[in-house]
Coordinates of C-alpha atoms in Angstrom, one line a residue:
X8 CA 88.3 12.6 -45.3
X9 CA 87.2 13.6 -41.8
X10 CA 84.9 16.2 -43.2
X11 CA 83.3 13.7 -45.6
X12 CA 82.8 11.2 -42.8
X13 CA 81.0 13.9 -40.6
X14 CA 78.7 14.8 -43.5
X15 CA 77.7 11.2 -44.1
X16 CA 77.0 10.6 -40.4
X17 CA 74.9 13.7 -40.1
X18 CA 72.9 12.8 -43.2
X19 CA 72.2 9.3 -41.9
X20 CA 71.3 10.6 -38.5
X21 CA 68.9 13.2 -40.0
X22 CA 67.1 10.5 -42.0
X23 CA 66.7 8.3 -39.0
X24 CA 65.2 11.2 -37.0
X25 CA 62.8 12.1 -39.8
X26 CA 61.8 8.5 -40.2
X27 CA 61.1 8.2 -36.4
X28 CA 59.0 11.3 -36.4
X29 CA 57.0 9.9 -39.4
X30 CA 56.4 6.6 -37.6
X31 CA 55.5 8.5 -34.4
X32 CA 52.9 10.5 -36.5
X33 CA 51.5 7.2 -37.7
X34 CA 51.2 5.8 -34.2
X35 CA 49.7 9.1 -33.1
X36 CA 47.1 8.8 -35.8
X37 CA 46.2 5.3 -34.5
X38 CA 46.1 6.7 -30.9
X39 CA 43.8 9.6 -31.9
X40 CA 41.5 7.3 -33.9
X41 CA 41.1 5.1 -30.9
X42 CA 40.3 8.0 -28.7
X43 CA 37.7 9.5 -31.1
X44 CA 36.1 6.1 -31.7
X45 CA 35.7 5.7 -28.0
X46 CA 34.2 9.2 -27.4
X47 CA 30.7 7.9 -27.9
X48 CA 31.2 5.7 -24.9
X49 CA 33.2 8.2 -22.9
X50 CA 30.9 8.2 -19.8
X51 CA 32.1 5.6 -17.4
X52 CA 34.9 4.5 -19.7
X53 CA 37.8 6.8 -19.0
X54 CA 40.0 4.0 -17.9
X55 CA 39.2 2.1 -21.1
X56 CA 40.5 5.0 -23.2
X57 CA 43.7 5.3 -21.2
X58 CA 44.3 1.5 -21.3
X59 CA 43.9 1.5 -25.1
X60 CA 47.1 3.5 -25.4
X61 CA 50.3 1.5 -25.3
X62 CA 53.2 3.8 -25.5
X63 CA 55.5 0.9 -25.3
X64 CA 54.2 -0.2 -28.7
X65 CA 55.1 3.2 -30.1
X66 CA 58.6 2.9 -28.8
X67 CA 58.9 -0.6 -30.1
X68 CA 57.7 0.5 -33.5
X69 CA 60.3 3.3 -33.6
X70 CA 63.0 0.9 -32.7
X71 CA 62.1 -1.6 -35.4
X72 CA 62.2 1.2 -37.9
X73 CA 65.6 2.4 -36.8
X74 CA 66.9 -1.1 -37.3
X75 CA 65.8 -0.9 -41.0
X76 CA 67.6 2.5 -41.5
X77 CA 71.1 2.7 -43.1
X78 CA 73.8 2.1 -40.5
X79 CA 76.5 4.6 -39.9
X80 CA 79.4 4.5 -42.4
X81 CA 82.3 2.3 -41.5
X82 CA 86.0 2.9 -42.2
X83 CA 85.8 0.6 -45.3
X84 CA 83.0 2.7 -46.7
X85 CA 85.0 5.9 -46.2
X86 CA 88.1 4.4 -47.8
X87 CA 86.0 3.3 -50.8
X88 CA 84.7 6.8 -51.2
X89 CA 88.3 8.2 -50.9
X90 CA 89.6 5.7 -53.5
X91 CA 87.1 6.8 -56.0
X92 CA 87.8 9.5 -58.6
X93 CA 85.3 11.8 -57.2
X94 CA 86.6 14.9 -55.6
X95 CA 85.6 16.0 -52.2
X96 CA 83.8 19.0 -53.6
X97 CA 81.8 17.0 -56.1
X98 CA 81.0 14.4 -53.4
X99 CA 79.7 17.1 -51.2
X100 CA 77.5 18.5 -53.9
X101 CA 76.2 15.1 -54.7
X102 CA 75.3 14.5 -51.2
X103 CA 73.4 17.7 -50.9
X104 CA 71.4 16.8 -54.0
X105 CA 70.5 13.4 -52.6
X106 CA 69.5 15.1 -49.3
X107 CA 67.3 17.5 -51.2
X108 CA 65.7 14.7 -53.1
X109 CA 64.9 12.8 -49.9
X110 CA 63.5 15.9 -48.3
X111 CA 61.3 16.6 -51.3
X112 CA 59.9 13.1 -51.3
X113 CA 59.2 13.2 -47.6
X114 CA 55.5 14.0 -46.8
X115 CA 54.6 17.1 -44.8
X116 CA 53.7 16.6 -41.1
X117 CA 50.0 17.3 -41.7
X118 CA 47.4 15.5 -39.6
X119 CA 44.9 13.6 -41.7
X120 CA 41.2 14.6 -41.4
X121 CA 39.4 12.4 -38.9
X122 CA 35.7 11.4 -39.2
X123 CA 34.2 11.2 -35.7
X124 CA 31.5 8.7 -35.0
X125 CA 30.3 10.7 -32.0
X126 CA 26.7 12.1 -32.3
X127 CA 26.4 15.7 -33.2
X128 CA 24.8 16.8 -29.9
X129 CA 27.4 14.9 -27.8
X130 CA 30.2 16.2 -30.1
X131 CA 29.1 19.8 -29.4
X132 CA 29.0 19.1 -25.7
X133 CA 32.5 17.6 -25.9
X134 CA 34.0 20.5 -27.9
X135 CA 32.6 23.1 -25.6
X136 CA 33.9 21.3 -22.6
X137 CA 37.5 20.9 -24.1
X138 CA 39.0 24.2 -23.7
X139 CA 42.6 23.1 -23.2
X140 CA 44.9 21.7 -26.0
X141 CA 45.1 18.0 -25.8
X142 CA 48.3 17.9 -27.9
X143 CA 46.7 16.0 -30.8
X144 CA 46.4 19.1 -33.0
X145 CA 49.8 20.6 -32.2
X146 CA 52.7 20.6 -34.6
X147 CA 55.2 20.4 -31.7
X148 CA 54.6 16.6 -31.2
X149 CA 57.8 16.2 -29.3
X150 CA 56.7 18.7 -26.6
X151 CA 53.7 16.4 -25.6
X152 CA 54.6 13.9 -22.9
X153 CA 52.6 10.6 -22.9
X154 CA 52.3 10.9 -19.1
X155 CA 50.1 14.0 -19.6
X156 CA 47.5 12.2 -21.8
X157 CA 45.3 10.6 -19.0
X158 CA 44.8 14.0 -17.3
X159 CA 43.8 15.5 -20.6
X160 CA 41.4 12.7 -21.2
X161 CA 39.9 13.4 -17.8
X162 CA 39.2 17.0 -18.9
X163 CA 37.7 15.7 -22.1
X164 CA 35.1 13.6 -20.3
X165 CA 34.3 15.9 -17.3
X166 CA 32.1 18.2 -19.4
X167 CA 30.2 15.3 -20.9
X168 CA 29.7 13.7 -17.4
X169 CA 28.3 17.0 -16.1
X170 CA 25.9 17.3 -19.0
X171 CA 24.6 13.8 -18.6
X172 CA 24.3 14.2 -14.8
X173 CA 22.3 17.4 -15.4
X174 CA 20.0 15.6 -17.8
X175 CA 19.5 12.7 -15.4
X176 CA 18.7 15.1 -12.5
X177 CA 16.1 16.8 -14.7
X178 CA 14.5 13.5 -15.6
X179 CA 14.4 12.4 -11.9
X180 CA 12.8 15.7 -10.9
X181 CA 10.2 15.3 -13.7
X182 CA 9.5 11.7 -12.5
X183 CA 9.1 12.9 -8.9
X184 CA 6.7 15.6 -10.0
X185 CA 4.7 13.0 -11.8
X186 CA 4.7 10.6 -8.9
X187 CA 3.6 13.3 -6.5
X188 CA 0.1 13.2 -8.0
X189 CA -0.2 9.5 -7.0
X190 CA -0.9 8.7 -3.3
X191 CA -1.1 5.3 -1.6
X192 CA -3.6 6.4 1.0
X193 CA -3.1 3.6 3.5
X194 CA 0.4 2.4 2.4
X195 CA -0.8 -1.1 1.6
X196 CA -1.5 -0.6 -2.1
X197 CA -5.2 -1.3 -1.7
X198 CA -6.4 2.3 -2.0
X199 CA -4.6 4.5 -4.6
X200 CA -5.5 8.1 -5.4
X201 CA -4.3 9.9 -8.5
X202 CA -4.9 13.6 -9.0
X203 CA -6.3 14.4 -12.5
X204 CA -7.2 18.0 -11.9
X205 CA -5.7 20.1 -9.0
X206 CA -8.0 21.8 -6.6
X207 CA -8.1 25.3 -5.0
X208 CA -5.5 24.6 -2.3
X209 CA -5.0 22.6 0.8
X210 CA -7.0 25.1 2.8
X211 CA -10.1 24.0 1.0
X212 CA -9.9 20.4 2.2
X213 CA -12.8 19.2 4.3
X214 CA -12.6 18.2 8.0
X215 CA -14.4 15.5 10.0
X216 CA -18.1 16.3 10.2
X217 CA -18.2 18.7 7.2
X218 CA -20.9 18.2 4.6
X219 CA -19.3 17.3 1.3
X220 CA -20.7 16.9 -2.2
X221 CA -19.0 14.5 -4.5
X222 CA -19.6 13.8 -8.2
X223 CA -19.1 10.0 -8.5
X224 CA -18.5 7.9 -11.6
X225 CA -17.7 4.3 -10.7
X226 CA -16.7 1.3 -12.8
X227 CA -15.7 -2.3 -12.3
X228 CA -12.4 -3.5 -13.6
X229 CA -14.2 -4.8 -16.7
X230 CA -15.3 -1.3 -17.5
X231 CA -19.0 -1.7 -16.6
X232 CA -20.5 1.5 -15.1
X233 CA -21.9 1.0 -11.6
X234 CA -22.3 4.5 -10.2
X235 CA -22.9 7.9 -11.8
X236 CA -24.4 10.4 -9.4
X237 CA -23.8 13.3 -7.0
X238 CA -23.8 12.3 -3.3
X239 CA -23.9 14.6 -0.2
X240 CA -22.8 13.2 3.1
X241 CA -21.2 14.0 6.5
X242 CA -17.5 13.3 6.2
X243 CA -16.3 10.3 8.3
X244 CA -19.8 9.6 9.7
X245 CA -20.0 6.3 8.0
X246 CA -22.7 7.4 5.5
X247 CA -20.8 6.1 2.5
X248 CA -18.2 3.4 1.7
X249 CA -14.9 3.8 3.6
X250 CA -13.0 4.5 0.4
X251 CA -15.0 7.7 -0.2
X252 CA -14.5 8.9 3.4
X253 CA -10.7 8.4 3.2
X254 CA -10.3 9.9 -0.2
X255 CA -12.5 12.9 0.3
X256 CA -10.6 13.9 3.4
X257 CA -7.5 14.3 1.2
X258 CA -9.1 16.2 -1.6
X259 CA -9.2 19.9 -2.2
X260 CA -12.4 21.6 -3.4
X261 CA -12.5 21.5 -7.2
X262 CA -10.1 18.6 -7.3
X263 CA -10.7 15.7 -9.6
X264 CA -9.1 12.4 -9.0
X265 CA -9.0 8.7 -9.9
X266 CA -9.5 6.4 -7.0
X267 CA -8.7 2.6 -7.2
X268 CA -10.0 0.7 -4.3
X269 CA -9.9 -2.9 -3.2
X270 CA -13.2 -4.6 -2.2
X271 CA -12.2 -4.3 1.4
X272 CA -12.9 -0.5 1.3
X273 CA -15.9 -0.7 -0.9
X274 CA -18.5 -3.5 -0.9
X275 CA -16.5 -6.4 0.5
X276 CA -17.3 -10.1 0.3
X277 CA -21.0 -9.5 -0.1
X278 CA -20.9 -7.1 -3.1
X279 CA -23.9 -5.0 -4.0
X280 CA -26.9 -6.3 -5.7
X281 CA -27.3 -6.4 -8.6
X282 CA -24.3 -4.8 -10.3
X283 CA -21.3 -5.3 -8.1
X284 CA -20.2 -9.0 -7.4
X285 CA -18.5 -10.0 -4.3
X286 CA -14.8 -9.1 -3.8
X287 CA -14.9 -6.6 -6.7
X288 CA -12.2 -4.0 -7.1
X289 CA -13.6 -0.7 -8.3
X290 CA -12.3 2.4 -10.1
X291 CA -13.9 5.7 -9.3
X292 CA -13.6 9.2 -10.8
X293 CA -14.3 11.6 -8.0
X294 CA -14.8 15.4 -8.1
X295 CA -15.2 17.4 -4.9
X296 CA -17.8 19.9 -5.8
X297 CA -18.7 21.5 -2.5
X298 CA -17.6 21.7 1.1
X299 CA -19.8 23.0 3.9
X300 CA -19.0 23.2 7.6
X301 CA -21.5 21.2 9.7
X302 CA -24.2 23.5 11.3
X303 CA -24.7 23.7 15.0
X304 CA -27.3 21.2 16.3
X305 CA -29.2 24.0 18.0
X306 CA -29.7 25.8 14.7
X307 CA -31.5 22.8 13.2
X308 CA -35.3 22.6 13.1
X309 CA -37.3 19.6 14.3
X310 CA -37.8 18.4 10.7
X311 CA -34.1 18.7 9.8
X312 CA -33.1 16.8 13.0
X313 CA -35.6 14.1 12.3
X314 CA -34.4 13.8 8.6
X315 CA -30.8 13.4 9.7
X316 CA -31.6 11.0 12.4
X317 CA -33.7 8.8 10.2
X318 CA -31.1 8.7 7.4
X319 CA -28.4 7.6 9.8
X320 CA -30.8 4.9 11.3
X321 CA -31.5 3.6 7.8
X322 CA -27.7 3.5 7.2
X323 CA -27.3 1.5 10.3
X324 CA -30.0 -0.9 9.2
X325 CA -28.2 -1.4 5.9
X326 CA -24.9 -2.1 7.6
X327 CA -26.6 -4.5 10.1
X328 CA -28.0 -6.4 7.1
X329 CA -24.4 -6.7 5.8
X330 CA -23.2 -8.0 9.2
X331 CA -21.1 -4.8 9.6
X332 CA -22.2 -4.6 13.3
X333 CA -19.5 -2.1 14.3
X334 CA -20.4 0.3 11.4
X335 CA -24.1 -0.1 12.3
X336 CA -23.5 0.8 15.9
X337 CA -21.6 3.9 14.8
X338 CA -24.5 5.0 12.6
X339 CA -27.1 4.4 15.4
X340 CA -25.0 6.4 17.8
X341 CA -24.8 9.3 15.4
X342 CA -28.6 9.2 14.9
X343 CA -29.2 9.2 18.7
X344 CA -27.0 12.3 19.2
X345 CA -29.2 14.2 16.8
X346 CA -32.5 12.9 18.0
X347 CA -32.0 12.9 21.8
X348 CA -31.2 16.3 23.2
X349 CA -33.2 17.2 26.4
X350 CA -32.7 20.9 26.0
X351 CA -33.8 21.0 22.4
X352 CA -36.6 18.5 22.9
X353 CA -38.0 20.5 25.9
X354 CA -39.3 23.2 23.7
X355 CA -41.1 20.8 21.3
X356 CA -44.8 20.1 21.3
X357 CA -46.0 16.7 22.6
X358 CA -46.5 15.2 19.1
X359 CA -43.0 16.2 17.8
X360 CA -41.4 15.0 21.0
X361 CA -43.2 11.6 20.8
X362 CA -42.0 11.2 17.1
X363 CA -38.4 11.8 18.2
X364 CA -38.7 9.4 21.1
X365 CA -40.1 6.7 18.8
X366 CA -37.2 7.1 16.4
X367 CA -34.6 7.1 19.2
X368 CA -36.2 3.9 20.7
X369 CA -35.8 2.2 17.4
X370 CA -32.1 3.2 17.3
X371 CA -31.4 2.0 20.8
X372 CA -33.2 -1.3 20.2
X373 CA -31.3 -1.9 16.9
X374 CA -28.1 -0.9 18.6
X375 CA -28.7 -3.5 21.4
X376 CA -29.2 -6.2 18.7
X377 CA -25.8 -5.3 17.1
X378 CA -24.2 -5.3 20.6
X379 CA -25.5 -8.8 21.2
X380 CA -23.9 -10.0 18.0
X381 CA -20.5 -8.8 19.2
X382 CA -21.0 -10.0 22.8
X383 CA -21.0 -6.5 24.3
X384 CA -23.4 -7.5 27.0
X385 CA -22.9 -4.5 29.3
X386 CA -23.6 -2.2 26.3
X387 CA -26.7 -4.2 25.5
X388 CA -28.0 -3.7 29.0
X389 CA -27.4 0.1 28.8
X390 CA -29.1 0.4 25.4
X391 CA -32.2 -1.7 26.6
X392 CA -32.5 0.4 29.8
X393 CA -32.7 3.5 27.6
X394 CA -35.6 1.9 25.7
X395 CA -37.4 0.7 28.9
X396 CA -37.0 4.2 30.3
X397 CA -39.3 5.5 27.5
X398 CA -41.3 2.3 26.9
X399 CA -41.6 0.1 29.9
X400 CA -43.3 -2.8 28.1
X401 CA -41.2 -2.9 25.0
X402 CA -40.9 -6.7 24.4
X403 CA -37.8 -6.5 22.3
X404 CA -35.9 -4.6 25.0
X405 CA -37.1 -7.0 27.7
X406 CA -36.0 -10.0 25.6
X407 CA -32.5 -8.6 24.8
X408 CA -31.8 -7.4 28.3
X409 CA -32.8 -10.8 29.7
X410 CA -30.6 -12.5 27.1
X411 CA -27.7 -10.3 28.1
X412 CA -28.1 -11.0 31.8
X413 CA -28.3 -14.7 31.0
X414 CA -25.0 -14.5 29.0
X415 CA -23.4 -12.9 32.0
X416 CA -24.5 -15.7 34.2
X417 CA -27.1 -13.7 36.2
X418 CA -29.9 -16.2 35.7
X419 CA -32.3 -14.7 38.2
X420 CA -32.2 -11.3 36.6
X421 CA -32.6 -12.9 33.2
X422 CA -35.7 -14.9 34.2
X423 CA -37.2 -11.8 35.7
X424 CA -37.1 -9.9 32.4
X425 CA -38.0 -12.9 30.4
X426 CA -41.2 -13.5 32.5
X427 CA -42.2 -9.9 31.8
X428 CA -41.8 -10.4 28.1
X429 CA -43.8 -13.6 28.1
X430 CA -46.6 -12.0 29.9
X431 CA -46.8 -9.4 27.1
X432 CA -46.4 -12.0 24.3
X433 CA -47.2 -15.5 25.6
X434 CA -47.4 -17.0 22.1
X435 CA -43.8 -16.1 21.2
X436 CA -41.9 -19.4 20.6
X437 CA -38.6 -17.5 20.9
X438 CA -39.4 -16.1 24.4
X439 CA -40.7 -19.5 25.6
X440 CA -37.6 -21.3 24.3
X441 CA -35.3 -18.8 26.0
X442 CA -37.3 -19.1 29.2
X443 CA -37.0 -22.9 29.1
X444 CA -33.2 -22.6 28.6
X445 CA -33.0 -20.3 31.6
X446 CA -35.1 -22.6 33.8
X447 CA -32.9 -25.6 33.0
X448 CA -29.8 -23.6 33.7
X449 CA -31.4 -22.6 37.0
X450 CA -32.2 -26.2 38.0
X451 CA -28.7 -27.3 37.1
X452 CA -27.2 -24.5 39.1
X453 CA -29.5 -25.3 42.0
X454 CA -28.5 -28.9 42.0
X455 CA -24.9 -28.0 41.8
X456 CA -25.3 -25.6 44.7
X457 CA -27.1 -28.3 46.8
X458 CA -24.2 -30.7 46.2
X459 CA -21.8 -28.0 47.1
X460 CA -23.5 -27.3 50.3
X461 CA -23.6 -31.0 51.2
X462 CA -19.9 -31.3 50.6
X463 CA -19.3 -28.2 52.7
X464 CA -21.3 -29.9 55.6
X465 CA -19.6 -33.2 55.1
X466 CA -22.9 -35.0 54.1
X467 CA -22.8 -37.4 51.2
X468 CA -25.4 -36.8 48.6
X469 CA -26.8 -40.4 49.0
X470 CA -26.8 -40.5 52.9
X471 CA -30.1 -41.1 54.8
X472 CA -31.8 -41.7 51.4
X473 CA -33.3 -45.1 50.6
X474 CA -31.8 -47.0 47.8
X475 CA -33.7 -47.6 44.6
X476 CA -34.1 -51.3 45.2
X477 CA -35.4 -50.7 48.7
X478 CA -37.9 -48.2 47.3
X479 CA -39.1 -50.7 44.8
X480 CA -39.5 -53.5 47.3
X481 CA -41.4 -51.2 49.7
X482 CA -43.7 -50.2 46.9
X483 CA -44.5 -53.7 46.0
X484 CA -45.2 -54.6 49.7
X485 CA -47.5 -51.6 50.0
X486 CA -49.4 -52.7 47.0
X487 CA -49.9 -56.2 48.2
X488 CA -51.2 -55.1 51.6
X489 CA -53.5 -52.7 49.9
X490 CA -55.0 -55.4 47.7
X491 CA -55.3 -57.8 50.7
X492 CA -57.0 -55.1 52.7
X493 CA -59.4 -54.5 49.9
X494 CA -60.2 -58.2 49.6
X495 CA -60.9 -58.5 53.4
X496 CA -63.0 -55.4 53.3
X497 CA -65.0 -56.8 50.5
X498 CA -65.5 -60.1 52.3
X499 CA -66.7 -58.4 55.4
X500 CA -69.1 -56.3 53.4
X501 CA -70.5 -59.4 51.8
X502 CA -71.0 -61.2 55.1
X503 CA -72.7 -58.2 56.6
X504 CA -75.1 -57.9 53.7
X505 CA -76.0 -61.7 53.9
X506 CA -76.6 -61.4 57.6
X507 CA -78.8 -58.4 57.1
X508 CA -80.9 -60.2 54.5
X509 CA -81.4 -63.4 56.7
X510 CA -82.4 -61.4 59.7

């Protein structure tokens, strides 16, 4: 009987173990399915994978199943078996047969085939990165501890993370390479340069004063073509709009770029008649065709110097008309430096010399006009003195220097130059009006000075001076006596004439 009891207990325990393993396999299938379904979102979600596994649920599931398994045989069950007609040997054989039947009906511990939802490219990355056994494909299920699962999940995701990081880095580098062709020249977003075709290297960039040739194609924002030409100019001499000077200094020879400029660096609030309205933003395609270092001034001929000087003077006149007085002054200064060179002019014939002097006088006179506009009175005086040194009777220079002295409060000096100008052009209303203004200011200053002197001497302005009423009364008395004297004189004359006739 003791042998029979041990056999029954061992069979029952074996069944319970087999059932627990089967249920653990089911739970493991659930666990693996959750893991694989989450592999598509494995980046940044490691904690979600770990948290989706609840080993306490597995243990609870196994315990519930053990409750449903046959309990261990009691003493009553054993007695029942003993009281039966079955012999111990037959009972043992029957028990072995039942055990074989149960074992045959029990499914093999084979993992079901899983269908992963992970994309093919990511699955290949994951498989290559998972070189260690995760425990899901092992037949020794009992050797895998649940505590080891998070660390194996970490190894599962590390390769994927590296792959994605590498891809992001590559994209960032490509983006930076693309952005390197775009330059915010002034940092305010108003002048943007984008390279379309690279040039021949940074060594081919022009420097200040170099002669550059640009191919220019300009359009308004609505697409209308406003420029399509080749222009040659001295870099940063103010010969072109500011946008061209700033962009060309950053271009390489052979480079082609797109330049987007605000109206501030193009044609401003005045625009350009007839095709560019005021405050127009423009889009240019520029190509730097040629760069040439500026020649030495001494190497230029008289004709070349005159041509350069005249072009800069005309540029100054254009800027003056646009009220860009500072830009105009810069252009006039550039022209004067080319035209006025005592050493170079000394070797010229009289005619050539007089032509250069005439051109420089125009530049100085126009420069003085600009300087008056910006209240640079000392500069006006210097410019006019340059003119008067060559042409003593230049009316414009006399007028402007007189006006500058008047603005500084030196009235006597101003009147002196203004009188000289009026003598040369007495019919000029402008000169006479300015002279009248200066004279009034002089009288006012004289009166003010007289009153100041009286105050300094302690004499009241009205002291020792007859009042207006007294003056009027005296005047009336004088008139009366004058009339009376006239009447008396007339009477005496009449009496004398009558006496002469009677005698």
